[in-house]
Amino acid sequence: MRLLFFAGSAREGSHNKKLARLGQHIAEANGIEAVFADLADYHMPIYHGDLEDDEGVPERARAFKALLEEYDGVMIVTPEYNAAVPPLLKNTIDWLSRVKDEPDVFRARVFAISGASPGYYGAMRSLLVLRQILAVGLGATVIPQQMALPRASQAFEDDGSLKDESQQKTFAGVVEALAVAARKFTA
Ligand SMILES: Cc1cc2nc3c(=O)[nH]c(=O)nc-3n(C[C@H](O)[C@H](O)[C@H](O)COP(=O)(O)O)c2cc1C
């Protein structure tokens, strides 16, 4: 059983990348094979129907889908932009949904979602939207456990762990729940 972690931000100092990397490290510390993928390595143009008609799905969307297919469980850690998911994440998911080969990348594995924000709500509203996109839009199984990390600019230790013990425990619980669900899903 293998887990993939990625964030809906390509920014170098991204809080969400930090949280996704922490997820990867927590998984590894529990003996689970885990990888962090950076969307900065999978730049795709904004979805446009004419572009798809003329040039097909971008190679990087196919490559990212091929990467997802190697993992039984996927955690997406998303920022919140204007109370919703950022365009980078929506665009990535939109292109992935246009790769039509079987098996369906969203239905064939388990997802967990979490988010971080320097603000008060910890990307909570973005998580509602992401859950809708994945579960309602794409038929994905998304576990109920999630982490919304507020005040993210002050939340991390230098080693990437969370300063607040209860937050660290909550997030470790989300990672564990994803691992349990992914094991069941692939059994
Ligand atoms: C266009 C835009 C809209 C934003 N809207 C929200 C918002 O609705 N809620 C929020 O908590 N933060 C909002 N932010 C602030 C982001 O949470 C902040 O930039 C965060 O650091 C982005 O995530 P990252 O650190 O992973 O790149 C917004 C930022 C941008 C650029």
mmCIF file of C-alpha atoms and ligand atoms in Angstrom:
data_model
loop_
_atom_site.group_PDB
_atom_site.id
_atom_site.type_symbol
_atom_site.label_atom_id
_atom_site.label_comp_id
_atom_site.label_asym_id
_atom_site.label_seq_id
_atom_site.Cartn_x
_atom_site.Cartn_y
_atom_site.Cartn_z
ATOM 1 C CA MET A 1 0.000 0.000 0.000
ATOM 2 C CA ARG A 2 1.459 3.315 -1.100
ATOM 3 C CA LEU A 3 0.376 6.895 -0.509
ATOM 4 C CA LEU A 4 0.874 10.030 -2.596
ATOM 5 C CA PHE A 5 0.730 13.546 -1.154
ATOM 6 C CA PHE A 6 0.442 16.725 -3.191
ATOM 7 C CA ALA A 7 -0.610 20.336 -2.626
ATOM 8 C CA GLY A 8 -2.766 22.707 -4.647
ATOM 9 C CA SER A 9 -0.005 25.330 -4.565
ATOM 10 C CA ALA A 10 3.158 25.465 -6.639
ATOM 11 C CA ARG A 11 4.605 28.307 -4.510
ATOM 12 C CA GLU A 12 8.046 27.590 -3.134
ATOM 13 C CA GLY A 13 7.218 28.641 0.436
ATOM 14 C CA SER A 14 3.719 27.148 0.331
ATOM 15 C CA HIS A 15 2.149 26.279 3.687
ATOM 16 C CA ASN A 16 0.134 23.588 1.936
ATOM 17 C CA LYS A 17 3.243 21.976 0.482
ATOM 18 C CA LYS A 18 4.671 21.973 4.006
ATOM 19 C CA LEU A 19 1.592 20.191 5.315
ATOM 20 C CA ALA A 20 1.631 17.696 2.418
ATOM 21 C CA ARG A 21 5.326 16.965 3.073
ATOM 22 C CA LEU A 22 4.544 16.502 6.768
ATOM 23 C CA GLY A 23 1.884 13.964 5.755
ATOM 24 C CA GLN A 24 4.461 12.098 3.700
ATOM 25 C CA HIS A 25 6.890 12.048 6.626
ATOM 26 C CA ILE A 26 4.212 10.871 9.088
ATOM 27 C CA ALA A 27 3.304 8.040 6.709
ATOM 28 C CA GLU A 28 6.948 7.035 6.283
ATOM 29 C CA ALA A 29 7.494 7.140 10.052
ATOM 30 C CA ASN A 30 4.677 4.584 10.266
ATOM 31 C CA GLY A 31 6.344 2.281 7.775
ATOM 32 C CA ILE A 32 4.199 3.306 4.808
ATOM 33 C CA GLU A 33 5.762 3.951 1.426
ATOM 34 C CA ALA A 34 4.877 7.557 0.603
ATOM 35 C CA VAL A 35 5.824 10.204 -1.918
ATOM 36 C CA PHE A 36 5.337 13.975 -2.211
ATOM 37 C CA ALA A 37 4.639 15.339 -5.693
ATOM 38 C CA ASP A 38 5.062 19.029 -6.559
ATOM 39 C CA LEU A 39 2.590 20.552 -9.023
ATOM 40 C CA ALA A 40 5.392 22.965 -10.010
ATOM 41 C CA ASP A 41 6.743 19.970 -11.961
ATOM 42 C CA TYR A 42 3.422 19.460 -13.783
ATOM 43 C CA HIS A 43 2.625 22.864 -15.212
ATOM 44 C CA MET A 44 -0.418 22.702 -17.523
ATOM 45 C CA PRO A 45 -2.164 25.401 -19.558
ATOM 46 C CA ILE A 46 -5.581 26.581 -18.372
ATOM 47 C CA TYR A 47 -8.219 24.192 -19.708
ATOM 48 C CA HIS A 48 -9.767 25.368 -22.972
ATOM 49 C CA GLY A 49 -12.019 23.196 -25.125
ATOM 50 C CA ASP A 50 -10.456 24.384 -28.399
ATOM 51 C CA LEU A 51 -6.966 23.622 -27.070
ATOM 52 C CA GLU A 52 -8.108 20.112 -26.156
ATOM 53 C CA ASP A 53 -9.677 19.653 -29.621
ATOM 54 C CA ASP A 54 -6.549 20.898 -31.385
ATOM 55 C CA GLU A 55 -3.788 19.418 -29.241
ATOM 56 C CA GLY A 56 -5.429 16.862 -26.958
ATOM 57 C CA VAL A 57 -4.750 16.504 -23.240
ATOM 58 C CA PRO A 58 -1.325 17.942 -22.260
ATOM 59 C CA GLU A 59 1.469 15.411 -21.795
ATOM 60 C CA ARG A 60 1.942 16.595 -18.198
ATOM 61 C CA ALA A 61 -1.682 15.775 -17.347
ATOM 62 C CA ARG A 62 -1.092 12.249 -18.674
ATOM 63 C CA ALA A 63 2.155 12.061 -16.701
ATOM 64 C CA PHE A 64 0.473 13.226 -13.488
ATOM 65 C CA LYS A 65 -2.343 10.753 -13.984
ATOM 66 C CA ALA A 66 0.223 7.979 -14.516
ATOM 67 C CA LEU A 67 1.860 9.011 -11.238
ATOM 68 C CA LEU A 68 -1.461 8.902 -9.327
ATOM 69 C CA GLU A 69 -2.104 5.427 -10.717
ATOM 70 C CA GLU A 70 0.937 4.123 -8.860
ATOM 71 C CA TYR A 71 -0.624 4.939 -5.468
ATOM 72 C CA ASP A 72 -3.506 3.389 -3.517
ATOM 73 C CA GLY A 73 -4.313 6.513 -1.527
ATOM 74 C CA VAL A 74 -3.890 10.191 -2.344
ATOM 75 C CA MET A 75 -3.922 13.176 -0.009
ATOM 76 C CA ILE A 76 -4.591 16.581 -1.569
ATOM 77 C CA VAL A 77 -3.670 19.558 0.620
ATOM 78 C CA THR A 78 -5.268 22.689 -0.696
ATOM 79 C CA PRO A 79 -5.070 26.444 -0.132
ATOM 80 C CA GLU A 80 -8.251 28.514 -0.122
ATOM 81 C CA TYR A 81 -8.724 31.245 -2.732
ATOM 82 C CA ASN A 82 -11.826 33.389 -2.296
ATOM 83 C CA ALA A 83 -13.578 30.679 -0.319
ATOM 84 C CA ALA A 84 -12.892 27.996 -2.941
ATOM 85 C CA VAL A 85 -10.086 25.884 -4.421
ATOM 86 C CA PRO A 86 -7.276 27.695 -6.250
ATOM 87 C CA PRO A 87 -7.308 27.582 -10.058
ATOM 88 C CA LEU A 88 -4.085 25.527 -10.116
ATOM 89 C CA LEU A 89 -5.802 22.640 -8.335
ATOM 90 C CA LYS A 90 -9.095 22.928 -10.222
ATOM 91 C CA ASN A 91 -7.266 23.096 -13.537
ATOM 92 C CA THR A 92 -5.154 20.054 -12.679
ATOM 93 C CA ILE A 93 -8.252 18.068 -11.696
ATOM 94 C CA ASP A 94 -10.140 19.271 -14.788
ATOM 95 C CA TRP A 95 -7.372 18.088 -17.139
ATOM 96 C CA LEU A 96 -7.067 14.765 -15.262
ATOM 97 C CA SER A 97 -10.798 14.269 -15.740
ATOM 98 C CA ARG A 98 -10.304 14.605 -19.511
ATOM 99 C CA VAL A 99 -7.917 11.623 -19.667
ATOM 100 C CA LYS A 100 -10.469 8.997 -20.519
ATOM 101 C CA ASP A 101 -8.492 5.748 -20.406
ATOM 102 C CA GLU A 102 -9.440 3.072 -17.877
ATOM 103 C CA PRO A 103 -9.259 2.577 -14.943
ATOM 104 C CA ASP A 104 -10.781 5.873 -13.877
ATOM 105 C CA VAL A 105 -8.078 7.526 -11.784
ATOM 106 C CA PHE A 106 -10.566 9.075 -9.335
ATOM 107 C CA ARG A 107 -12.756 6.021 -8.743
ATOM 108 C CA ALA A 108 -9.950 3.483 -8.409
ATOM 109 C CA ARG A 109 -8.307 4.823 -5.237
ATOM 110 C CA VAL A 110 -9.074 6.593 -1.937
ATOM 111 C CA PHE A 111 -8.606 10.305 -1.334
ATOM 112 C CA ALA A 112 -8.096 12.416 1.771
ATOM 113 C CA ILE A 113 -8.184 16.197 1.791
ATOM 114 C CA SER A 114 -6.684 18.803 4.091
ATOM 115 C CA GLY A 115 -5.789 22.465 3.862
ATOM 116 C CA ALA A 116 -3.748 25.264 5.407
ATOM 117 C CA SER A 117 -4.242 29.006 5.461
ATOM 118 C CA PRO A 118 -2.660 31.961 7.220
ATOM 119 C CA GLY A 119 -6.241 33.024 7.972
ATOM 120 C CA TYR A 120 -8.709 32.027 10.617
ATOM 121 C CA TYR A 121 -10.643 29.248 8.859
ATOM 122 C CA GLY A 122 -7.716 27.076 7.809
ATOM 123 C CA ALA A 123 -8.992 26.658 4.224
ATOM 124 C CA MET A 124 -12.184 25.041 5.568
ATOM 125 C CA ARG A 125 -14.353 26.508 2.797
ATOM 126 C CA SER A 126 -11.948 25.290 0.153
ATOM 127 C CA LEU A 127 -12.207 21.789 1.621
ATOM 128 C CA LEU A 128 -15.992 21.843 1.208
ATOM 129 C CA VAL A 129 -15.563 22.696 -2.462
ATOM 130 C CA LEU A 130 -12.803 20.127 -3.012
ATOM 131 C CA ARG A 131 -14.909 17.398 -1.394
ATOM 132 C CA GLN A 132 -17.755 18.292 -3.750
ATOM 133 C CA ILE A 133 -15.494 18.221 -6.817
ATOM 134 C CA LEU A 134 -13.978 14.852 -5.926
ATOM 135 C CA ALA A 135 -16.988 13.026 -4.487
ATOM 136 C CA VAL A 136 -19.921 14.564 -6.383
ATOM 137 C CA GLY A 137 -18.172 15.567 -9.595
ATOM 138 C CA LEU A 138 -15.842 12.630 -10.038
ATOM 139 C CA GLY A 139 -17.288 9.791 -7.946
ATOM 140 C CA ALA A 140 -14.187 9.529 -5.785
ATOM 141 C CA THR A 141 -14.150 7.996 -2.316
ATOM 142 C CA VAL A 142 -13.053 10.768 0.057
ATOM 143 C CA ILE A 143 -12.573 9.835 3.700
ATOM 144 C CA PRO A 144 -14.436 12.020 6.231
ATOM 145 C CA GLN A 145 -11.341 12.802 8.329
ATOM 146 C CA GLN A 146 -9.632 16.038 7.317
ATOM 147 C CA MET A 147 -7.399 18.750 8.743
ATOM 148 C CA ALA A 148 -7.995 22.488 8.347
ATOM 149 C CA LEU A 149 -4.900 24.288 9.622
ATOM 150 C CA PRO A 150 -5.474 27.977 10.514
ATOM 151 C CA ARG A 151 -2.724 30.557 11.118
ATOM 152 C CA ALA A 152 -0.381 28.436 9.026
ATOM 153 C CA SER A 153 2.382 31.065 8.914
ATOM 154 C CA GLN A 154 3.034 30.444 12.620
ATOM 155 C CA ALA A 155 2.048 26.781 12.802
ATOM 156 C CA PHE A 156 5.205 24.919 11.761
ATOM 157 C CA GLU A 157 8.418 24.096 13.587
ATOM 158 C CA ASP A 158 11.666 24.397 11.612
ATOM 159 C CA ASP A 159 11.682 20.600 11.155
ATOM 160 C CA GLY A 160 8.287 20.740 9.406
ATOM 161 C CA SER A 161 6.219 19.305 12.258
ATOM 162 C CA LEU A 162 3.319 21.243 13.801
ATOM 163 C CA LYS A 163 4.047 23.256 16.939
ATOM 164 C CA ASP A 164 0.674 22.444 18.455
ATOM 165 C CA GLU A 165 0.663 18.870 19.709
ATOM 166 C CA SER A 166 -3.065 18.397 19.230
ATOM 167 C CA GLN A 167 -2.849 19.632 15.620
ATOM 168 C CA GLN A 168 0.048 17.252 14.957
ATOM 169 C CA LYS A 169 -2.015 14.407 16.443
ATOM 170 C CA THR A 170 -5.095 15.328 14.418
ATOM 171 C CA PHE A 171 -3.123 15.405 11.178
ATOM 172 C CA ALA A 172 -1.379 12.108 11.971
ATOM 173 C CA GLY A 173 -4.888 10.698 12.518
ATOM 174 C CA VAL A 174 -5.962 11.834 9.046
ATOM 175 C CA VAL A 175 -2.900 10.190 7.481
ATOM 176 C CA GLU A 176 -3.586 6.981 9.418
ATOM 177 C CA ALA A 177 -7.246 6.992 8.379
ATOM 178 C CA LEU A 178 -6.192 7.377 4.734
ATOM 179 C CA ALA A 179 -3.794 4.451 5.075
ATOM 180 C CA VAL A 180 -6.482 2.254 6.685
ATOM 181 C CA ALA A 181 -9.023 3.184 3.991
ATOM 182 C CA ALA A 182 -6.520 2.651 1.160
ATOM 183 C CA ARG A 183 -5.610 -0.803 2.508
ATOM 184 C CA LYS A 184 -9.310 -1.785 2.634
ATOM 185 C CA PHE A 185 -9.995 -0.306 -0.787
ATOM 186 C CA THR A 186 -7.244 -2.238 -2.495
ATOM 187 C CA ALA A 187 -7.762 -5.508 -0.572
HETATM 188 C C1 LIG B 1 -6.473 35.198 -4.965
HETATM 189 C C2 LIG B 1 -6.319 34.826 -3.538
HETATM 190 C C3 LIG B 1 -7.446 34.619 -2.767
HETATM 191 C C4 LIG B 1 -7.335 34.232 -1.429
HETATM 192 N N1 LIG B 1 -8.480 33.968 -0.711
HETATM 193 C C5 LIG B 1 -8.368 33.408 0.527
HETATM 194 C C6 LIG B 1 -9.528 32.950 1.230
HETATM 195 O O1 LIG B 1 -10.634 33.019 0.754
HETATM 196 N N2 LIG B 1 -9.354 32.394 2.452
HETATM 197 C C7 LIG B 1 -8.107 32.267 3.026
HETATM 198 O O2 LIG B 1 -8.006 31.733 4.134
HETATM 199 N N3 LIG B 1 -6.983 32.703 2.398
HETATM 200 C C8 LIG B 1 -7.091 33.261 1.156
HETATM 201 N N4 LIG B 1 -5.965 33.679 0.476
HETATM 202 C C9 LIG B 1 -4.663 33.608 1.156
HETATM 203 C C10 LIG B 1 -4.035 32.225 1.007
HETATM 204 O O3 LIG B 1 -4.567 31.387 2.008
HETATM 205 C C11 LIG B 1 -2.515 32.350 1.168
HETATM 206 O O4 LIG B 1 -1.979 33.085 0.083
HETATM 207 C C12 LIG B 1 -1.851 31.002 1.300
HETATM 208 O O5 LIG B 1 -0.526 31.195 1.763
HETATM 209 C C13 LIG B 1 -1.846 30.229 -0.012
HETATM 210 O O6 LIG B 1 -1.428 28.914 0.194
HETATM 211 P P1 LIG B 1 0.103 28.437 0.051
HETATM 212 O O7 LIG B 1 0.855 29.053 1.207
HETATM 213 O O8 LIG B 1 0.037 26.966 0.151
HETATM 214 O O9 LIG B 1 0.637 28.910 -1.285
HETATM 215 C C14 LIG B 1 -6.056 34.087 -0.846
HETATM 216 C C15 LIG B 1 -4.912 34.313 -1.635
HETATM 217 C C16 LIG B 1 -5.037 34.673 -2.951
HETATM 218 C C17 LIG B 1 -3.785 34.876 -3.788
#
